[in-house]
mmCIF file of N, CA and C in Angstrom:
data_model
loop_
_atom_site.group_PDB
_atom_site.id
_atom_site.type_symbol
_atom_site.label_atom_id
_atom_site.label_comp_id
_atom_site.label_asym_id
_atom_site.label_seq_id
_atom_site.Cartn_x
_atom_site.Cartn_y
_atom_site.Cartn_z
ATOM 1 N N UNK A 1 11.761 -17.173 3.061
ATOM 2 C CA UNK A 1 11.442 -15.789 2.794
ATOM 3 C C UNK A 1 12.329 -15.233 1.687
ATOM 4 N N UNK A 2 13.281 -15.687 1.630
ATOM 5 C CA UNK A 2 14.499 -15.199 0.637
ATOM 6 C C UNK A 2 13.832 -15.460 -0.961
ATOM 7 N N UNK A 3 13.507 -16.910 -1.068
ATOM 8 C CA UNK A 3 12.935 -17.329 -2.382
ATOM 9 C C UNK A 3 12.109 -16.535 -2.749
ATOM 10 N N UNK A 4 10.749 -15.967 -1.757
ATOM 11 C CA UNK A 4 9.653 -14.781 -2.350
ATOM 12 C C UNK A 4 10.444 -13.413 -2.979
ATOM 13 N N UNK A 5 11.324 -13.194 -2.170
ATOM 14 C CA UNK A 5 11.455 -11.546 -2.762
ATOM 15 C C UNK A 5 12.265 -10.837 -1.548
ATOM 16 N N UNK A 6 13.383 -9.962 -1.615
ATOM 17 C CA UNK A 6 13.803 -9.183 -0.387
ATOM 18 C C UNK A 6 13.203 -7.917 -0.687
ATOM 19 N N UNK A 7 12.353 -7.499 0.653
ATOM 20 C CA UNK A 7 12.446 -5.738 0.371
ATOM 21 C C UNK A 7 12.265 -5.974 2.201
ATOM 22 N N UNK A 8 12.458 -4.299 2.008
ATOM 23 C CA UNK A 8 12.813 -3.711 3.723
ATOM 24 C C UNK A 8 11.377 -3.780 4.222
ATOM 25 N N UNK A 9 11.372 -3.584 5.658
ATOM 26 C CA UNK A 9 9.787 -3.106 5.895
ATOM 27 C C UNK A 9 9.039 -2.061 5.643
ATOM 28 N N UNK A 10 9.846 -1.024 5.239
ATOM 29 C CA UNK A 10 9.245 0.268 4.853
ATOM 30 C C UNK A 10 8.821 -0.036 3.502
ATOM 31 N N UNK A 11 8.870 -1.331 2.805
ATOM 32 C CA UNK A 11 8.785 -1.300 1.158
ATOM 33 C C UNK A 11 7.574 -2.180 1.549
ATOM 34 N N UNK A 12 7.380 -3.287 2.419
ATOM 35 C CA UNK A 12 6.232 -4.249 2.571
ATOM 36 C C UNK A 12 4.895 -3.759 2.404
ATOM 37 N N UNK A 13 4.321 -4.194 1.832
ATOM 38 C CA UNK A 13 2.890 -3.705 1.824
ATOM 39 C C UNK A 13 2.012 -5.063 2.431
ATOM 40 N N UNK A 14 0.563 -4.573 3.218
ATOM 41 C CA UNK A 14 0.194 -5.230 4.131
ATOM 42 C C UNK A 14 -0.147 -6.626 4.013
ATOM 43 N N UNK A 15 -0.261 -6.771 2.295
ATOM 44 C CA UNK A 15 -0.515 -8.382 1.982
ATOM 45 C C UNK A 15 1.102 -9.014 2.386
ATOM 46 N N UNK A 16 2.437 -8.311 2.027
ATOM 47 C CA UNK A 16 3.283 -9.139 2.700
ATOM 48 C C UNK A 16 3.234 -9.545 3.951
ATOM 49 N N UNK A 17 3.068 -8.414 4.770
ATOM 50 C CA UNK A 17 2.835 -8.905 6.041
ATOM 51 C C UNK A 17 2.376 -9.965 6.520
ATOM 52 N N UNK A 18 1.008 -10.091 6.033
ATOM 53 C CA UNK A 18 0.260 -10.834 6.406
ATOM 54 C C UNK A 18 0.718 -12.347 5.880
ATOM 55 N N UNK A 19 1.413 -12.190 5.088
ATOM 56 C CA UNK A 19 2.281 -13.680 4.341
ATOM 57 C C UNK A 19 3.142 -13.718 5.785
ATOM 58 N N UNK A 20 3.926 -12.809 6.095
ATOM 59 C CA UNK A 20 5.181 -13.153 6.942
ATOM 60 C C UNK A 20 4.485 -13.868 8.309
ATOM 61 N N UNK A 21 3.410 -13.729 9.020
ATOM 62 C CA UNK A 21 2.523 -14.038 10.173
ATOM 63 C C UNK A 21 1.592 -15.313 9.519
ATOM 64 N N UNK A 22 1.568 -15.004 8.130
ATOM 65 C CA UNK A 22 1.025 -16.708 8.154
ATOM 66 C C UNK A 22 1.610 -17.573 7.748
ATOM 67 N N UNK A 23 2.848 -17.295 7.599
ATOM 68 C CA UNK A 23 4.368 -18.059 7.110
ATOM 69 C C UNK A 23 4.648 -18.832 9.403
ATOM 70 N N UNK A 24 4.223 -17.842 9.752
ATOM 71 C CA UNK A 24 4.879 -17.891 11.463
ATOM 72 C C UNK A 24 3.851 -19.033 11.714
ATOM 73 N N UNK A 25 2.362 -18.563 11.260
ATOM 74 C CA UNK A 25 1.430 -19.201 12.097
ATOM 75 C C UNK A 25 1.532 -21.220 11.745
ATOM 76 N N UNK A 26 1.704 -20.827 10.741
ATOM 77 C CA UNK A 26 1.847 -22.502 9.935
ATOM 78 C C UNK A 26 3.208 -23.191 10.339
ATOM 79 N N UNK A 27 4.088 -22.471 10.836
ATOM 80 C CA UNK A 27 5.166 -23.343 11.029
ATOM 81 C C UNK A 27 5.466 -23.557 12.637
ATOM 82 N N UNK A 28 4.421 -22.663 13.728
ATOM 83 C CA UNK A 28 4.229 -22.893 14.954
ATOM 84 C C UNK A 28 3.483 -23.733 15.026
ATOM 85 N N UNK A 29 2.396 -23.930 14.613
ATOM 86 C CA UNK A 29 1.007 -25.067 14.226
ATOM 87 C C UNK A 29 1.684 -26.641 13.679
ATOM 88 N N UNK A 30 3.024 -26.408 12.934
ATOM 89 C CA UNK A 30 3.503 -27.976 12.748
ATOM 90 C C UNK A 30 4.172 -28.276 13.967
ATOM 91 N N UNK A 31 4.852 -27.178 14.573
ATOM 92 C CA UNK A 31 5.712 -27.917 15.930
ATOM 93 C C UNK A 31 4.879 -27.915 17.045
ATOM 94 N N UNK A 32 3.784 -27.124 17.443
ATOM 95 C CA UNK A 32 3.181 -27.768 18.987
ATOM 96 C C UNK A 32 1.735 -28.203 18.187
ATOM 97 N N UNK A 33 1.387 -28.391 17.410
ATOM 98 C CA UNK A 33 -0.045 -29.014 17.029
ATOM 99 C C UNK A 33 0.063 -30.702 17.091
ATOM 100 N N UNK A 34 -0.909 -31.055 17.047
ATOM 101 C CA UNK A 34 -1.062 -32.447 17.122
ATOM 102 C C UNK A 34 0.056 -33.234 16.110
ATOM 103 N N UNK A 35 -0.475 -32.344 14.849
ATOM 104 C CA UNK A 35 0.541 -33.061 12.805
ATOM 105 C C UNK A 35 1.757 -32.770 13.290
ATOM 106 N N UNK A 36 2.459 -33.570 13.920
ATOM 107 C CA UNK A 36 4.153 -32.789 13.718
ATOM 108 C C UNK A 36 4.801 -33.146 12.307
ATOM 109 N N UNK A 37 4.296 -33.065 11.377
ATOM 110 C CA UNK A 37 4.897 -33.429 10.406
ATOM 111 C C UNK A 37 5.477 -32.655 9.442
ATOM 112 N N UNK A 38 6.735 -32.762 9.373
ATOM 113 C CA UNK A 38 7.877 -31.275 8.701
ATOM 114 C C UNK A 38 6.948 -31.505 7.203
ATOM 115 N N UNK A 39 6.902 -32.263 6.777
ATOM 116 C CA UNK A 39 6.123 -32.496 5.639
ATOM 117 C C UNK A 39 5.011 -31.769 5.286
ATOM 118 N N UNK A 40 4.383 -31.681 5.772
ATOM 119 C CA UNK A 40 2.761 -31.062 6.198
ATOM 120 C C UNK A 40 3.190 -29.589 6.089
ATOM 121 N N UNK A 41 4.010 -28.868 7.103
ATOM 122 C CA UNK A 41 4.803 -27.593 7.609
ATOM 123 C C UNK A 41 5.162 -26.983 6.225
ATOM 124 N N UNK A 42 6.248 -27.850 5.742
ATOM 125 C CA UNK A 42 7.311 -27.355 4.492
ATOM 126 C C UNK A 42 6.198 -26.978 3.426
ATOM 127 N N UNK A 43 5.048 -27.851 2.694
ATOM 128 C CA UNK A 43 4.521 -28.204 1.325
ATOM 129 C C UNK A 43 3.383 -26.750 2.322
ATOM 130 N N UNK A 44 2.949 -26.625 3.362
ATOM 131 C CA UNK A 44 1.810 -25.475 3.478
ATOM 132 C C UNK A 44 3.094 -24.111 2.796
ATOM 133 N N UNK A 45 4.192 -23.859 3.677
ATOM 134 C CA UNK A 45 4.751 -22.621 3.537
ATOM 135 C C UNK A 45 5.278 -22.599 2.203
ATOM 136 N N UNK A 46 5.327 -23.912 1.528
ATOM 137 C CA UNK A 46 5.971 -23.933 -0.039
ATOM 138 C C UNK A 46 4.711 -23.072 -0.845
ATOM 139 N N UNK A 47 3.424 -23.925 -0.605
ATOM 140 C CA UNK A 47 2.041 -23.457 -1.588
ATOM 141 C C UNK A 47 2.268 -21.630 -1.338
ATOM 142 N N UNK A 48 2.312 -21.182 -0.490
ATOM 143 C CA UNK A 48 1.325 -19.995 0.093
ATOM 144 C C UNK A 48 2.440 -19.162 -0.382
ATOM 145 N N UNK A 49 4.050 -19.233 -0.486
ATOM 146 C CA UNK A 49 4.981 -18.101 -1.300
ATOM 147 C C UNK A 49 5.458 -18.960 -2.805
ATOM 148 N N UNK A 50 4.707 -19.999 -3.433
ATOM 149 C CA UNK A 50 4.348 -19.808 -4.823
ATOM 150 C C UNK A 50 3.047 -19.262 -5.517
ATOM 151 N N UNK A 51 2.480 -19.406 -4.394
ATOM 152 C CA UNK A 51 1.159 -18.095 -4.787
ATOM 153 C C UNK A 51 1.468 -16.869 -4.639
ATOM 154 N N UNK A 52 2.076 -16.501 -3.539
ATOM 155 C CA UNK A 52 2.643 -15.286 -3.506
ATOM 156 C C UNK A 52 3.803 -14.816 -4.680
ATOM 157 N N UNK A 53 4.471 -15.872 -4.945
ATOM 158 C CA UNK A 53 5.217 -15.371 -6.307
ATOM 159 C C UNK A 53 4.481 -15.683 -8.107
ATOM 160 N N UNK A 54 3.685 -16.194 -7.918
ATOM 161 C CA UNK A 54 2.664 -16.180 -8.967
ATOM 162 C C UNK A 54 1.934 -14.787 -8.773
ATOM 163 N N UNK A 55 1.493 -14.103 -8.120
ATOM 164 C CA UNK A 55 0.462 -13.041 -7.557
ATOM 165 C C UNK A 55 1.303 -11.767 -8.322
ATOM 166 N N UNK A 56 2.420 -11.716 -7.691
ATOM 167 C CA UNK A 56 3.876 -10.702 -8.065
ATOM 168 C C UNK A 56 4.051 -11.031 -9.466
ATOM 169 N N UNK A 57 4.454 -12.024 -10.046
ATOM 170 C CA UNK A 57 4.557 -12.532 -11.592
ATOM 171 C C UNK A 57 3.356 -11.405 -12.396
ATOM 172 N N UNK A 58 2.106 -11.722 -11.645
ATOM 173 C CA UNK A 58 1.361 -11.180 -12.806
ATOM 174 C C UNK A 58 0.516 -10.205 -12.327
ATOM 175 N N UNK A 59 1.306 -9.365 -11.135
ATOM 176 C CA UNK A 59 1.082 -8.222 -11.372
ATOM 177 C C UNK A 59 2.340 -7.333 -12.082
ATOM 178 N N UNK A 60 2.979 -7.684 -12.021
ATOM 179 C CA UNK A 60 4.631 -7.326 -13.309
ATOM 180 C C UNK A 60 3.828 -7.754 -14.756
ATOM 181 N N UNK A 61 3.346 -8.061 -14.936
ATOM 182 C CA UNK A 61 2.726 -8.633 -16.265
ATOM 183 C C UNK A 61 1.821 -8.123 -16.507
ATOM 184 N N UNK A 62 0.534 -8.342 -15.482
ATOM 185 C CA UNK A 62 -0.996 -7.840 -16.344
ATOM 186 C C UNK A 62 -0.892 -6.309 -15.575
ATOM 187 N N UNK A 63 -1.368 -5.129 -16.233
ATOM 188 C CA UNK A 63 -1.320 -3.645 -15.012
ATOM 189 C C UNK A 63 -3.190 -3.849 -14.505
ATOM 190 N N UNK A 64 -4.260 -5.178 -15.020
ATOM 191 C CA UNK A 64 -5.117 -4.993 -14.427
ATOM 192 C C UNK A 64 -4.671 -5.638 -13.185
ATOM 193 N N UNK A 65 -4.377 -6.414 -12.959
ATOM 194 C CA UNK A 65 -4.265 -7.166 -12.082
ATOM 195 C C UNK A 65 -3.558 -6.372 -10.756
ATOM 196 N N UNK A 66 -2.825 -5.737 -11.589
ATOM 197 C CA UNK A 66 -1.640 -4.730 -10.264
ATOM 198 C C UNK A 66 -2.666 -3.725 -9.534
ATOM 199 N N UNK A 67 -3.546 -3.268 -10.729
ATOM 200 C CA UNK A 67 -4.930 -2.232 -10.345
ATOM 201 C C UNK A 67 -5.710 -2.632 -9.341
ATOM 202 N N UNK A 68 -5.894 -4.109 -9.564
ATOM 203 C CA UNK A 68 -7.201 -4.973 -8.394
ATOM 204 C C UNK A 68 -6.030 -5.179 -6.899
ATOM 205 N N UNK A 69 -4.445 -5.645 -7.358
ATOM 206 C CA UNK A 69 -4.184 -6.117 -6.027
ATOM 207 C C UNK A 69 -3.607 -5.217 -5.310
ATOM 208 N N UNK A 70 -2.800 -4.353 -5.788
ATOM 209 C CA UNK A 70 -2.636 -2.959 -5.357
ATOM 210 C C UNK A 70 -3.535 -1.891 -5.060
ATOM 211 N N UNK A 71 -4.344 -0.894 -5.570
ATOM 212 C CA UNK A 71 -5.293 -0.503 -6.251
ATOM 213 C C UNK A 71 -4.096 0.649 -6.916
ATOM 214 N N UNK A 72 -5.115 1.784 -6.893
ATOM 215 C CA UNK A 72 -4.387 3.137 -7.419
ATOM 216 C C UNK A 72 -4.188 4.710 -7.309
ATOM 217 N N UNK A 73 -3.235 5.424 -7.177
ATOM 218 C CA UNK A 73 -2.990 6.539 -6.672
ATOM 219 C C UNK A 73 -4.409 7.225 -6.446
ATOM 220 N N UNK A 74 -5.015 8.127 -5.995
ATOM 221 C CA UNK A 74 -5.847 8.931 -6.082
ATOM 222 C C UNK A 74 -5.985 10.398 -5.167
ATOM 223 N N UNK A 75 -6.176 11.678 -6.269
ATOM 224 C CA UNK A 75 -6.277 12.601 -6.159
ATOM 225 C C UNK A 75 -7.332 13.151 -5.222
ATOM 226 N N UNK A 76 -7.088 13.707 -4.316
ATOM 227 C CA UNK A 76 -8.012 14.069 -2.878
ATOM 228 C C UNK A 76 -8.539 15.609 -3.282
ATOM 229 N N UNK A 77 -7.058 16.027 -3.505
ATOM 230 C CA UNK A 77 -7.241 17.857 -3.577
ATOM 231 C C UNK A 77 -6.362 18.019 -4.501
ATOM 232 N N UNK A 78 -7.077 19.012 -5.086
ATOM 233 C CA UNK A 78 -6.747 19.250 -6.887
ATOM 234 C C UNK A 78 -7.158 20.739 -6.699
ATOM 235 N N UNK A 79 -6.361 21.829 -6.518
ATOM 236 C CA UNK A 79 -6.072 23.168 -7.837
ATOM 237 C C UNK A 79 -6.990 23.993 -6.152
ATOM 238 N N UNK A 80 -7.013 23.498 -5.840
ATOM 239 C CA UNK A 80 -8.009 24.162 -4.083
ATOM 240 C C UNK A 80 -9.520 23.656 -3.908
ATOM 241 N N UNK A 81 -9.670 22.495 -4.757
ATOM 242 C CA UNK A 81 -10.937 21.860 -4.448
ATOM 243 C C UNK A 81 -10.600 20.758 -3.385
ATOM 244 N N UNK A 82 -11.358 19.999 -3.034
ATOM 245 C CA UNK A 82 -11.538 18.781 -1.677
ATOM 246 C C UNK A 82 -12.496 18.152 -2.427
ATOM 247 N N UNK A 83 -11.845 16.793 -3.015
ATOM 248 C CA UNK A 83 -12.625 16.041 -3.654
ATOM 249 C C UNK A 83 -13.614 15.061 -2.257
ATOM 250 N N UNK A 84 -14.820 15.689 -1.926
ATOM 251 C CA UNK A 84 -15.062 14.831 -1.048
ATOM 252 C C UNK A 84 -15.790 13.571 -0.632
ATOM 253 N N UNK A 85 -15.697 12.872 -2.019
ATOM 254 C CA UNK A 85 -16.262 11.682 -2.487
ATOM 255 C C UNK A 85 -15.555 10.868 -1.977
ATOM 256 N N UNK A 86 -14.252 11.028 -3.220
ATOM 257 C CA UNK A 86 -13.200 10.357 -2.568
ATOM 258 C C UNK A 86 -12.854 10.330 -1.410
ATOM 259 N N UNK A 87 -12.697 11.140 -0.515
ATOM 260 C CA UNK A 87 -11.941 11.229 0.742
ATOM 261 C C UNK A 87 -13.454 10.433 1.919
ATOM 262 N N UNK A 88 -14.197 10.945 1.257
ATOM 263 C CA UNK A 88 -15.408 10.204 2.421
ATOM 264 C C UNK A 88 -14.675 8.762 2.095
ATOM 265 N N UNK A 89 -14.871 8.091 0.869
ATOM 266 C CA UNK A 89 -14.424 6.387 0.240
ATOM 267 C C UNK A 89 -13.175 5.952 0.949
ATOM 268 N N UNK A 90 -12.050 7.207 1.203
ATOM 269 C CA UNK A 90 -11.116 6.691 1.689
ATOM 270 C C UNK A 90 -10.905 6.530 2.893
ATOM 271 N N UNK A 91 -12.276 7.549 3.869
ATOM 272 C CA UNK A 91 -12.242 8.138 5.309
ATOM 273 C C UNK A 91 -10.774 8.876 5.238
ATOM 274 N N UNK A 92 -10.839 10.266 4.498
ATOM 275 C CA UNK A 92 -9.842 10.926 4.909
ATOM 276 C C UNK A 92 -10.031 11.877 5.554
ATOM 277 N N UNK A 93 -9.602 13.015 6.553
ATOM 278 C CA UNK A 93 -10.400 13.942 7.000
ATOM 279 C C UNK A 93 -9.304 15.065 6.105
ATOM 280 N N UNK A 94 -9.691 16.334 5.777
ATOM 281 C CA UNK A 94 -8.533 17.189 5.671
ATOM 282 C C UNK A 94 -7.320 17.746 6.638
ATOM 283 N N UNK A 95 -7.843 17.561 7.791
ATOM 284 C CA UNK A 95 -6.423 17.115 8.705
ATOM 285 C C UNK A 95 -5.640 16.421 8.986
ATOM 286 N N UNK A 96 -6.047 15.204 8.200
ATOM 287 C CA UNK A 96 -4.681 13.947 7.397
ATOM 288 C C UNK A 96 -4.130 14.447 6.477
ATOM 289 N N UNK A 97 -4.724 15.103 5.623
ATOM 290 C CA UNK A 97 -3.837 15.768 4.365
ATOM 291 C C UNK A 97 -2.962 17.167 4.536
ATOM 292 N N UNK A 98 -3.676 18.027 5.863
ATOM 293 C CA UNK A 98 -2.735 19.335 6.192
ATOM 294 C C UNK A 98 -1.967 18.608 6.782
ATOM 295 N N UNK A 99 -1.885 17.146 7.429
ATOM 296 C CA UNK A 99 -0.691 16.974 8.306
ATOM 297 C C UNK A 99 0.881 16.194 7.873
ATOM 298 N N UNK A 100 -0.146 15.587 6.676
ATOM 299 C CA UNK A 100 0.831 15.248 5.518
ATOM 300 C C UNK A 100 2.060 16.722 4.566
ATOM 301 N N UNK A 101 1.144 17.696 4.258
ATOM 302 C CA UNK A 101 1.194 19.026 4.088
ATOM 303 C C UNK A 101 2.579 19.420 4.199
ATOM 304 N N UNK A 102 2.110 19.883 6.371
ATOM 305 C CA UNK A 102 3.300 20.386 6.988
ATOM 306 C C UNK A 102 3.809 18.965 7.340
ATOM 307 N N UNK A 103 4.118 18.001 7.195
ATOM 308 C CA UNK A 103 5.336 17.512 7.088
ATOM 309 C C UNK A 103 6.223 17.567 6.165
ATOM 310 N N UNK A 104 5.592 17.924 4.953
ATOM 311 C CA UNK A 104 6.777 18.707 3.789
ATOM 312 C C UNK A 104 6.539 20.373 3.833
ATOM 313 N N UNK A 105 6.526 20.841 4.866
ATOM 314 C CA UNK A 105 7.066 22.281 5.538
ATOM 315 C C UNK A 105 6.313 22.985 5.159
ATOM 316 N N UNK A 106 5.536 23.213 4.691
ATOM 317 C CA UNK A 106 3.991 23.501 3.964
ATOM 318 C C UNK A 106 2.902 23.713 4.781
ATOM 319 N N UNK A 107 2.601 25.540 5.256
ATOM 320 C CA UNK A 107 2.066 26.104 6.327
ATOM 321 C C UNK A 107 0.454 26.229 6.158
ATOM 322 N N UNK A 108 0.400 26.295 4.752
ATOM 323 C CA UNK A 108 -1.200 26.896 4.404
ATOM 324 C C UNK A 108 -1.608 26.071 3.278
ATOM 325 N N UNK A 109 -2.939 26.115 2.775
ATOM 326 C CA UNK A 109 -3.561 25.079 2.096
ATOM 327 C C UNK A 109 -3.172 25.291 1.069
ATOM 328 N N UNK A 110 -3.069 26.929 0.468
ATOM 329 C CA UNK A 110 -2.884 27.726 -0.535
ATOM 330 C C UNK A 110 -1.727 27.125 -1.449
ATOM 331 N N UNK A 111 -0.801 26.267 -0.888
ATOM 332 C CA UNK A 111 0.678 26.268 -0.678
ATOM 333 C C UNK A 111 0.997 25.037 -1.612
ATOM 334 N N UNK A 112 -0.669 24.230 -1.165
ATOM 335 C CA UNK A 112 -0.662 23.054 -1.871
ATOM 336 C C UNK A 112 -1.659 23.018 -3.267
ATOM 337 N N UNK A 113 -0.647 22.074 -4.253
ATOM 338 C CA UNK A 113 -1.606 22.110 -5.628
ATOM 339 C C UNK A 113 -2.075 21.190 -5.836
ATOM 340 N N UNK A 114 -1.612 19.351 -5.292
ATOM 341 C CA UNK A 114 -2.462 18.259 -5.732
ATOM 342 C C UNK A 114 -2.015 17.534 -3.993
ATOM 343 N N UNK A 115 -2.854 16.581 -3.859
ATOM 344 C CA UNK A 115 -2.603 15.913 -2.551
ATOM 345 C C UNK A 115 -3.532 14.428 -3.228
ATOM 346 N N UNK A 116 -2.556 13.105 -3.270
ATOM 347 C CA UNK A 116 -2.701 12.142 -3.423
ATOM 348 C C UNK A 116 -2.542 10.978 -2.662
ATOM 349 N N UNK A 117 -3.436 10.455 -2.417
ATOM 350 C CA UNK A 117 -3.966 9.167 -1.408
ATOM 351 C C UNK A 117 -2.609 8.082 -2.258
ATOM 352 N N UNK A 118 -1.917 7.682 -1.533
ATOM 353 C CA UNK A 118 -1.197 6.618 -2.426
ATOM 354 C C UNK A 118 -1.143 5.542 -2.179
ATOM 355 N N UNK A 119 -0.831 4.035 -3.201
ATOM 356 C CA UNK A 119 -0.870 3.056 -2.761
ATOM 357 C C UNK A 119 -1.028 2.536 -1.496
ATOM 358 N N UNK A 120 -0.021 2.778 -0.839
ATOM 359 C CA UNK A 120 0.526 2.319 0.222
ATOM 360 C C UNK A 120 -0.410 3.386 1.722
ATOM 361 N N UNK A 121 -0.562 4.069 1.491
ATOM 362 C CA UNK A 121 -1.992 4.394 2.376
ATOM 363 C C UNK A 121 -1.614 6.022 2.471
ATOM 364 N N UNK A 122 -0.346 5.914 2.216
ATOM 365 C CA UNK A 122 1.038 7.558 2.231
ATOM 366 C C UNK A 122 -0.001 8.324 1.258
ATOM 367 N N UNK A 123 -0.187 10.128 1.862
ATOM 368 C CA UNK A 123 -0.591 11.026 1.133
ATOM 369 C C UNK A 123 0.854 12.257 0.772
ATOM 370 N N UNK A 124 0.333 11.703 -0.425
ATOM 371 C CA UNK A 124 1.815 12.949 -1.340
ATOM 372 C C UNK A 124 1.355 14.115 -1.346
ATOM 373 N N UNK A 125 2.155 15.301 -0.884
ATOM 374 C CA UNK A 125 1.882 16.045 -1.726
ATOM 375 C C UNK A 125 2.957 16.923 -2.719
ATOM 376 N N UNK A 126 1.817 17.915 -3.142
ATOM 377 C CA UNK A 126 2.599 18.441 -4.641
ATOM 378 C C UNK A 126 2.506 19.935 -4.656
ATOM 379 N N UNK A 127 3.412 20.613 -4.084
ATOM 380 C CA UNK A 127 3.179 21.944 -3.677
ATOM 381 C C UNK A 127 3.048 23.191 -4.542
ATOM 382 N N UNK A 128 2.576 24.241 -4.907
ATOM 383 C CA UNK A 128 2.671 25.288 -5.768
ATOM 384 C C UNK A 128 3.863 25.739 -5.570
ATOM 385 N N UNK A 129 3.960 25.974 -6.857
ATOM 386 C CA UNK A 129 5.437 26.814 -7.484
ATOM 387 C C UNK A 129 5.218 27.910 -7.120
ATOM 388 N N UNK A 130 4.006 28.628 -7.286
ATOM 389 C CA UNK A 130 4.012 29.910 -7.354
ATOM 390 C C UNK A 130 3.836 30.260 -5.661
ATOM 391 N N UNK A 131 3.818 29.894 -5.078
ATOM 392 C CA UNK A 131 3.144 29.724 -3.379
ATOM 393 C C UNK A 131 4.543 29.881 -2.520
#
C-alpha cells in the first residue's frame, strides 16, 4: 500500500477503496483457496497497484482523463435558481443542499450564492456577502 500512494481516509476516494478490499480479497484467496501460491498472490496485488499508479500518472498528466476518472465540480444552485437537471442527474434533493447550507451556519436559502456537487460526492457551499 505504501508503494501506491499515502493519503488518510478522509482523502480516499471510492476507487481507492475499492483497491484496498481488492488488495484484501486477493491475498485471502491465495492463503485459504486451493493456489497457495505467494507467487500467484504477490504478481495479482503487484498488476492491480501498477495500474493503479499508471491511472494516477495520467490523471496528473492528461486533465481529460482526470475529467473521465474523477468527473467534475458541478453547480446545483446559482444566484437563487435550482438547477434541476442537474440535481435530478445527481439525485439531489434541496434538502441535501440546505443541510450542507446549515452546516456552514447558514439559516436561509437567501444566504446562499452558489452550492456545488463536488468531486468527492461533498456539496460546497458559497455564501452571500451581502446576506
Amino acid at each position: 500500500m505504501r508503494l501506491i500512494g499515502r493519503r488518510t481516509a478522509s482523502m480516499m476516494a471510492p476507487f481507492d477503496l475499492v483497491l484496498l478490499f481488492l488488495f484484501g480479497g486477493i491475498t485471502i484467496g491465495a492463503v485459504v483457496g486451493e493456489d497457495h501460491s505467494m507467487v500467484g498472490a504477490v504478481s495479482a496485488v503487484s498488476t492491480i497497484g501498477l495500474m493503479h499508479i499508471l491511472v494516477s500518472w495520467a490523471k496528473a498528466r492528461f486533465q481529460l482523463v482526470s475529467r473521465i476518472v474523477d468527473g467534475t465540480p458541478i453547480i446545483v444552485f446559482e444566484h437563487g435558481r435550482w438547477d434541476i437537471e442537474r440535481m435530478r442527474a445527481l439525485r439531489l434533493s434541496e434538502q441535501d443542499v440546505m443541510a450542507a447550507a446549515r452546516q456552514r451556519g447558514l439559516e436561509r436559502l437567501e444566504q446562499v450564492r452558489y452550492a456545488v456537487a463536488e468531486r468527492d460526492g461533498k456539496i460546497a457551499i458559497i455564501e452571500n456577502k451581502g446576506s
